[in-house]
CSV table of C-alpha atoms in Angstrom, one decimal:
chain,number,residue,atom,x,y,z
A,1,GLU,CA,2.1,1.7,22.9
A,2,VAL,CA,4.1,1.7,19.8
A,3,LEU,CA,6.7,-0.9,19.5
A,4,GLN,CA,8.3,0.0,16.1
A,5,ALA,CA,7.4,2.4,13.3
A,6,GLY,CA,8.5,2.9,9.8
A,7,THR,CA,7.8,4.4,6.5
A,8,LEU,CA,6.7,2.6,3.3
A,9,VAL,CA,6.9,4.6,0.0
A,10,SER,CA,6.6,3.4,-3.7
A,11,PRO,CA,9.9,3.2,-5.8
A,12,ARG,CA,11.4,6.3,-6.7
A,13,TYR,CA,9.3,8.5,-4.4
A,14,PRO,CA,8.7,11.4,-4.5
A,15,SER,CA,9.4,11.1,-8.4
A,16,PRO,CA,6.7,9.1,-10.3
A,17,TYR,CA,6.7,5.3,-10.3
A,18,GLN,CA,7.2,3.4,-13.5
A,19,HIS,CA,4.3,2.2,-15.7
A,20,ASN,CA,2.9,-0.9,-14.6
A,21,GLN,CA,4.6,-1.0,-11.2
A,22,ASN,CA,3.6,-3.6,-8.9
A,23,CYS,CA,4.6,-3.3,-5.2
A,24,THR,CA,4.1,-5.5,-2.2
A,25,TRP,CA,4.9,-5.3,1.4
A,26,PHE,CA,4.6,-7.9,4.0
A,27,LEU,CA,4.1,-6.6,7.6
A,28,LYS,CA,4.4,-8.9,10.6
A,29,THR,CA,3.5,-8.7,14.1
A,30,LYS,CA,2.9,-10.9,17.2
A,31,PRO,CA,-0.3,-12.5,17.7
A,32,GLY,CA,-2.7,-10.1,19.6
A,33,TYR,CA,-0.9,-7.1,18.5
A,34,LYS,CA,-2.2,-4.4,15.7
A,35,VAL,CA,-0.8,-2.9,12.7
A,36,THR,CA,-1.9,0.7,12.2
A,37,LEU,CA,-1.3,2.5,8.7
A,38,GLU,CA,-1.6,6.1,8.3
A,39,PHE,CA,-1.4,7.7,4.6
A,40,THR,CA,0.0,10.9,4.5
A,41,GLU,CA,0.3,11.3,0.6
A,42,PHE,CA,-1.6,9.4,-1.9
A,43,ASP,CA,-1.8,10.3,-5.7
A,44,LEU,CA,-3.8,8.4,-8.3
A,45,GLN,CA,-3.6,8.6,-11.9
A,46,PRO,CA,-6.9,9.6,-13.8
A,47,SER,CA,-9.0,7.1,-15.3
A,48,TYR,CA,-9.8,7.8,-18.6
A,49,ASP,CA,-11.8,4.3,-19.5
A,50,LYS,CA,-13.5,4.1,-16.1
A,51,LYS,CA,-11.0,1.5,-14.9
A,52,CYS,CA,-9.1,1.7,-11.8
A,53,ARG,CA,-5.4,1.4,-12.5
A,54,ASP,CA,-3.9,2.6,-9.1
A,55,PHE,CA,-5.0,0.9,-5.9
A,56,VAL,CA,-4.0,-0.1,-2.4
A,57,GLN,CA,-5.0,-3.4,-1.3
A,58,ILE,CA,-4.8,-4.4,2.5
A,59,GLN,CA,-5.2,-7.9,3.4
A,60,ASP,CA,-5.0,-10.1,6.6
A,61,GLY,CA,-2.4,-12.7,5.3
A,62,THR,CA,-3.4,-15.4,7.8
A,63,GLU,CA,-6.8,-15.5,6.6
A,64,GLY,CA,-6.7,-13.8,3.3
A,65,LYS,CA,-9.6,-11.1,4.1
A,66,GLN,CA,-9.5,-8.1,2.2
A,67,PHE,CA,-10.0,-4.7,3.9
């Protein structure tokens, strides 16, 4: 059962975002409920020096656990 659905997009989407853009979204739910994320489009910049500059980090805010 989906209680609420929404869409998150980067600033200026679908245009490219600015250099050094840092975006943070906080999603809250009631205890015992689940959050489901679905990525429908995901574009990363190429890495020229083997360092990842674009990434998504998902973590449980109550425990700080990263997924």
